[in-house]
mmCIF file of C-alpha atoms in Angstrom:
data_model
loop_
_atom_site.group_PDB
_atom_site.id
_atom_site.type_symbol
_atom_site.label_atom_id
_atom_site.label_comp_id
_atom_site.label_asym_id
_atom_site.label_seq_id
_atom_site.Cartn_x
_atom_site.Cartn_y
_atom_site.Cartn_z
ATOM 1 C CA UNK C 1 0.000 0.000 0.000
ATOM 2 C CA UNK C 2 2.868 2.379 0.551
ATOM 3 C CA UNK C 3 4.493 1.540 -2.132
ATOM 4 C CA UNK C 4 0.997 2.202 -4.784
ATOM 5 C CA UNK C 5 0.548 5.958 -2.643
ATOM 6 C CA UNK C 6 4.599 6.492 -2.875
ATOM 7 C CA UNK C 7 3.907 5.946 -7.118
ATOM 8 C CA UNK C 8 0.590 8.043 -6.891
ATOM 9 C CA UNK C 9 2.675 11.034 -5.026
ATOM 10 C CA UNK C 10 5.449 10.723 -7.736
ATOM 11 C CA UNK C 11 2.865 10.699 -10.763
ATOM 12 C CA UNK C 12 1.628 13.228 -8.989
ATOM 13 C CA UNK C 13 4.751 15.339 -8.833
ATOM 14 C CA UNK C 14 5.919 14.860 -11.928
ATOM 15 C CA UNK C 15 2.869 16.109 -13.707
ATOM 16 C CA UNK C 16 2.639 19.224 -11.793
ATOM 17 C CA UNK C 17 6.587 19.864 -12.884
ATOM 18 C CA UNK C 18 5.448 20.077 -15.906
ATOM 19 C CA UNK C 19 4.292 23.563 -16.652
ATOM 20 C CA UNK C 20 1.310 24.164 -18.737
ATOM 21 C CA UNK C 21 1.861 26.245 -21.475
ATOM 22 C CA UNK C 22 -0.414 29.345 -21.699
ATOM 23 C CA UNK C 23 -1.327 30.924 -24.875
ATOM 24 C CA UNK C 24 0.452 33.713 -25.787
ATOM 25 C CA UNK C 25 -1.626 35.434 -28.025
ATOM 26 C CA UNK C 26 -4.146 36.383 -24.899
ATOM 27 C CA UNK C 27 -1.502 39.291 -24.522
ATOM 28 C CA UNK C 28 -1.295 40.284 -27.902
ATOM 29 C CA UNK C 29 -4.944 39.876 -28.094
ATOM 30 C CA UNK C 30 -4.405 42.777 -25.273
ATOM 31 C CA UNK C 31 -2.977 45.207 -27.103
ATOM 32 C CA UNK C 32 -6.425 45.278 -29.790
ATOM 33 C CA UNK C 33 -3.934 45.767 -33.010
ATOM 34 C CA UNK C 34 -5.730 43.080 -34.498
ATOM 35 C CA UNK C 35 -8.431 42.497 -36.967
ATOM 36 C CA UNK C 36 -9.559 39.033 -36.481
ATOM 37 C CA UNK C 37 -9.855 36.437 -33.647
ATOM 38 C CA UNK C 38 -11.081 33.199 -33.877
ATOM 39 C CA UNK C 39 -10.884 30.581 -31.398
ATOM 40 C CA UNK C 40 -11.758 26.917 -32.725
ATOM 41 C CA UNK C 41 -12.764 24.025 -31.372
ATOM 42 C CA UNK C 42 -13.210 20.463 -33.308
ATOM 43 C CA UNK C 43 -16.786 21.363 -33.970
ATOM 44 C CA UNK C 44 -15.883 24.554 -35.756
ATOM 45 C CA UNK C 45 -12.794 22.723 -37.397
ATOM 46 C CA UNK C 46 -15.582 20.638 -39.088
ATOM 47 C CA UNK C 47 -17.279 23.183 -40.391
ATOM 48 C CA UNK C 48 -14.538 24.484 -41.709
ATOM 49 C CA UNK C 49 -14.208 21.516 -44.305
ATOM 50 C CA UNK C 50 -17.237 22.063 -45.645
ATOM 51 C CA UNK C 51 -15.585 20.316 -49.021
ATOM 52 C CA UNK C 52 -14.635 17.239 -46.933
ATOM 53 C CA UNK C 53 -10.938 17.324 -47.527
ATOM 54 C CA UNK C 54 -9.586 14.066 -46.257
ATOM 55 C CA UNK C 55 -6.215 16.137 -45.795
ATOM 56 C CA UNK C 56 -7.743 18.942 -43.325
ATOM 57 C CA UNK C 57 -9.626 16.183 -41.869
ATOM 58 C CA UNK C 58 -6.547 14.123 -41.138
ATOM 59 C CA UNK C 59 -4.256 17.006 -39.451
ATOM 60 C CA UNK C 60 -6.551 18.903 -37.837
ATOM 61 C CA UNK C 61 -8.408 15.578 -36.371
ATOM 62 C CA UNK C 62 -6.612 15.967 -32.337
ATOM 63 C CA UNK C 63 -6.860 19.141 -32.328
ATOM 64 C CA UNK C 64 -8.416 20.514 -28.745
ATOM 65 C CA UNK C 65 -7.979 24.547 -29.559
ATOM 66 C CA UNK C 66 -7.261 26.613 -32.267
ATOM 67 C CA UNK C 67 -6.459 30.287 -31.146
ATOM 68 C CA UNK C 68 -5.767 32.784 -34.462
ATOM 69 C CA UNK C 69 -5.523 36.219 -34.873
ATOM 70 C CA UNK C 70 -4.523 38.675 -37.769
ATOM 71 C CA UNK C 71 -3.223 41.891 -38.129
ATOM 72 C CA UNK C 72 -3.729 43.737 -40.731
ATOM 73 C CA UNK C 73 -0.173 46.268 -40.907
ATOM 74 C CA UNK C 74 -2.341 48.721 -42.481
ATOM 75 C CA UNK C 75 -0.445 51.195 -39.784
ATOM 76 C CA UNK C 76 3.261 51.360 -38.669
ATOM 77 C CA UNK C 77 2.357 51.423 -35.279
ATOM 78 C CA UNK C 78 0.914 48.077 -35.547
ATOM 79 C CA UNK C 79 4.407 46.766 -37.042
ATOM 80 C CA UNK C 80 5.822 48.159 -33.530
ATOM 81 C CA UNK C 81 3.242 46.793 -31.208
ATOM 82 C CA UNK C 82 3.828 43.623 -32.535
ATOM 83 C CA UNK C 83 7.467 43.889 -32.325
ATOM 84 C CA UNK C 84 7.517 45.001 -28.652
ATOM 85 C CA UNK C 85 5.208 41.905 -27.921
ATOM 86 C CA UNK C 86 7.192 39.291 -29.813
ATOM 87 C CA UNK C 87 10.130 40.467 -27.873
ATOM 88 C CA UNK C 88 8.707 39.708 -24.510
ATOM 89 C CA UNK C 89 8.130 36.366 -26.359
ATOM 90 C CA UNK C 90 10.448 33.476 -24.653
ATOM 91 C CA UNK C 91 10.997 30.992 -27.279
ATOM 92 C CA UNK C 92 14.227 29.868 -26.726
ATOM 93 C CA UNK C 93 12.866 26.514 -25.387
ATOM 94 C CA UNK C 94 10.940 25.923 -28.246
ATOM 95 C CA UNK C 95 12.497 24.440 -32.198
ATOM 96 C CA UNK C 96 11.417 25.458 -35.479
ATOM 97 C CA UNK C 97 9.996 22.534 -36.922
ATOM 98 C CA UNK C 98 8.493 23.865 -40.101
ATOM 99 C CA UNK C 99 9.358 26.847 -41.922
ATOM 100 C CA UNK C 100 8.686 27.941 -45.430
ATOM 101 C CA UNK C 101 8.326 31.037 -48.173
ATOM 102 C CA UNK C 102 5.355 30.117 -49.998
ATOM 103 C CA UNK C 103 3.916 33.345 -52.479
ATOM 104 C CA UNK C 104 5.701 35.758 -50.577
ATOM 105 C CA UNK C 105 4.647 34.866 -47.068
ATOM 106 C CA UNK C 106 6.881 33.768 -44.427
ATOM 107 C CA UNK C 107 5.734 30.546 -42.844
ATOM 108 C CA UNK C 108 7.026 29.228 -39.647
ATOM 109 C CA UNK C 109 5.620 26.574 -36.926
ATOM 110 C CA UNK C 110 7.050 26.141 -33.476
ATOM 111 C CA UNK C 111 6.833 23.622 -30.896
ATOM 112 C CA UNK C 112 8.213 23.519 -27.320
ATOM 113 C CA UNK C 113 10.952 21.146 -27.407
ATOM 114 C CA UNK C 114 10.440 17.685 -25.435
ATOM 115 C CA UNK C 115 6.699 18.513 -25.362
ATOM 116 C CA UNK C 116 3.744 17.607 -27.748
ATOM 117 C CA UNK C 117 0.837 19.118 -28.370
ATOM 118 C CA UNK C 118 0.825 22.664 -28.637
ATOM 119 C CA UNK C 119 2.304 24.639 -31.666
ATOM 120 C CA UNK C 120 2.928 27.980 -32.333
ATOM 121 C CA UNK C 121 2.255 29.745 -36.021
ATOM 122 C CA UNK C 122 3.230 32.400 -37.693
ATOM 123 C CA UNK C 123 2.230 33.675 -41.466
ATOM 124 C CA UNK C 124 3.727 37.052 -42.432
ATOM 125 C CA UNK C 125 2.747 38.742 -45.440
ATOM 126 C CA UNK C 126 3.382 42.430 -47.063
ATOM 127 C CA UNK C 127 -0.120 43.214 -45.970
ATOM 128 C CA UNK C 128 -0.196 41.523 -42.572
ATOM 129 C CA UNK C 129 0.378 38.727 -40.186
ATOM 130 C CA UNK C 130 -2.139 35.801 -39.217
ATOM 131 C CA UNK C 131 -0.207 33.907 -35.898
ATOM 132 C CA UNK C 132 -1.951 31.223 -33.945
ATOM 133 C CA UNK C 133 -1.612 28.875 -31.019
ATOM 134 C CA UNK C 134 -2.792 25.074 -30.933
ATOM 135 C CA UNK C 135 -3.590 22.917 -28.177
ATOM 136 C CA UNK C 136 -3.777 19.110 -29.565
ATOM 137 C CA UNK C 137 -2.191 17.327 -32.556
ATOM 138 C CA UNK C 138 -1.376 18.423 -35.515
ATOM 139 C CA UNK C 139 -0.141 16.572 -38.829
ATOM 140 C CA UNK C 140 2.576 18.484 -40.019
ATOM 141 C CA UNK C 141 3.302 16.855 -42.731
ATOM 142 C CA UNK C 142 -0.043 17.728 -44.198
ATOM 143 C CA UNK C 143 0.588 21.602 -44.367
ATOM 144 C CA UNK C 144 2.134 21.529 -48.088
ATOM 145 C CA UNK C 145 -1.251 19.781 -48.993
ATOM 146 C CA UNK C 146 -3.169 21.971 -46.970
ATOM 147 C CA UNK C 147 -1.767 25.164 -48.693
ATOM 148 C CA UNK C 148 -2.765 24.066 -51.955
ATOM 149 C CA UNK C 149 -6.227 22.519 -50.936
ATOM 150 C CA UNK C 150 -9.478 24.912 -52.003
ATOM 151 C CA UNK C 151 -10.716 24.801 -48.497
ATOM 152 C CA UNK C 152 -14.033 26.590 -47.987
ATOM 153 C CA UNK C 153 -14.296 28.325 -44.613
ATOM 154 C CA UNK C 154 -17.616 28.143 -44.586
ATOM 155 C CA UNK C 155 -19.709 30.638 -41.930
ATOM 156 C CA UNK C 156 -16.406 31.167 -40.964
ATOM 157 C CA UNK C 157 -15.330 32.285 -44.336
ATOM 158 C CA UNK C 158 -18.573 34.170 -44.712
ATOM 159 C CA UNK C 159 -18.134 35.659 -41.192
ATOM 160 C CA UNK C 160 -14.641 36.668 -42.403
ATOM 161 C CA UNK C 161 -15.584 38.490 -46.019
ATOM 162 C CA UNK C 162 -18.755 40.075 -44.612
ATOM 163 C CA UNK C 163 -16.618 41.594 -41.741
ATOM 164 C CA UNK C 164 -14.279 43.075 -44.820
ATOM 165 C CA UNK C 165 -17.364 44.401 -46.660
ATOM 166 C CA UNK C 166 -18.744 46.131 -43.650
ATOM 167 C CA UNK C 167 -15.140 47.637 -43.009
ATOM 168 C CA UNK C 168 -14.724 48.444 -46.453
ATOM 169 C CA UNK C 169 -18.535 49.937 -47.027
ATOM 170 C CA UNK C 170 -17.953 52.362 -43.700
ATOM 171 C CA UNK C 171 -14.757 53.530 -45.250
ATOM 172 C CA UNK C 172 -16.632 54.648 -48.232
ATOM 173 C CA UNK C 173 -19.250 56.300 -46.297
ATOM 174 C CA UNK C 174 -16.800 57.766 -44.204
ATOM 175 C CA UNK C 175 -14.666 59.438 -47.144
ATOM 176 C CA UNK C 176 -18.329 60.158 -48.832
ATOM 177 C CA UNK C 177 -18.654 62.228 -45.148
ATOM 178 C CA UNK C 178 -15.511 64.046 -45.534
ATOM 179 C CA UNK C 179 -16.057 65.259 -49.373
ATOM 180 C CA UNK C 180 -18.958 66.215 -48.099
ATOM 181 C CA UNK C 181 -18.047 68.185 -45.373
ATOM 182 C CA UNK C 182 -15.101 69.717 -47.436
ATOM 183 C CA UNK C 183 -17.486 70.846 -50.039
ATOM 184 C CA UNK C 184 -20.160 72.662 -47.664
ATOM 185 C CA UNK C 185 -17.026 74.452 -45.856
ATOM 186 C CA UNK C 186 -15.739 75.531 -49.509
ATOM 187 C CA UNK C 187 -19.439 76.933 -50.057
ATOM 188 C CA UNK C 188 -19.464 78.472 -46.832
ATOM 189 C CA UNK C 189 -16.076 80.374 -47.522
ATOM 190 C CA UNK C 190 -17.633 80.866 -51.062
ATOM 191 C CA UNK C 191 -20.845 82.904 -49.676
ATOM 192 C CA UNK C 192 -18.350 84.632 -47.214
ATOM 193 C CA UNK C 193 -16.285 86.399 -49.897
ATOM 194 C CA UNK C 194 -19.087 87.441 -51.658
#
């Protein structure tokens, strides 16, 4: 009996050694330079492949969580936000276990070395960055296939382009507003002088 609760205690210790690994994009999440943030589950990772890829299905079937966010560097200041947080960033425990330069985006996947199950990703473009976090399994040797694969997001997808047509409509309106404006101050000065 002392010898099963001496094992228990050491099981026990051992897993609480272990420190769990928190996401780190709740902090950049923090600093609101982003323009999407999606956190997915395996029900949403379903509805995701909509066209029943058998290659999404196979690396994305262990996954637990899914945390993404973009950001869009339509402002410099963004570019240095994100640059002050991925400083504060310790990933000198982790390895590089996939990197690539597919169509001018950098592509690069960390993991924590000696541990499995959670990744970190990063996808940097001219126009922005997409990074995410994953709790669960991943087949990494499906990403090449995946990159290629006409994967149809689905309401996510649809979430995704109407939130781009709202943006883009309310930046119409809003430089409709300013010609506007511009014009009744010109006929303002206009009556003014006369």
């Amino acid at each position: 009996m002392r010898l099963l609760i001496l094992s228990i205690f050491t099981l026990f210790i051992f897993s609480a050694c272990e420190q769990k690994i928190e996401d780190p994009l709740k902090s950049l999440q923090e600093k609101k330079i982003h323009t999407l943030n999606l956190n997915l589950y395996p029900s949403n990772l379903k509805m995701v492949n909509s066209n029943n890829d058998p290659n999404f299905e196979e690396a994305t079937k262990d996954i637990k969580k899914l945390h993404v966010l973009q950001i869009q560097w339509d402002d410099e200041s963004k570019k240095a936000e994100y640059a002050e947080w991925k400083s504060k960033q310790d990933f000198t425990e982790w390895e590089s276990i996939f990197t690539a330069r597919i169509e001018n985006a950098d592509i690069e996947i960390k993991a924590p070395e000696g541990r499995e199950g959670i990744l970190y990703a990063s996808v940097d473009t001219k126009d922005g960055l997409f990074v995410g976090f994953l709790e669960g399994k991943f087949d990494i040797s499906q990403v090449p296939a995946l990159m290629k694969a006409d994967l149809d997001l689905g309401p996510i997808g649809d979430f995704i382009e109407d939130k781009e047509k709202k943006k883009q409509q309310r930046e119409k309106w809003q430089k409709m507003r300013n010609e506007m404006n511009e014009d009744s101050t010109e006929v303002k000065s206009d009556s003014i002088q006369e």
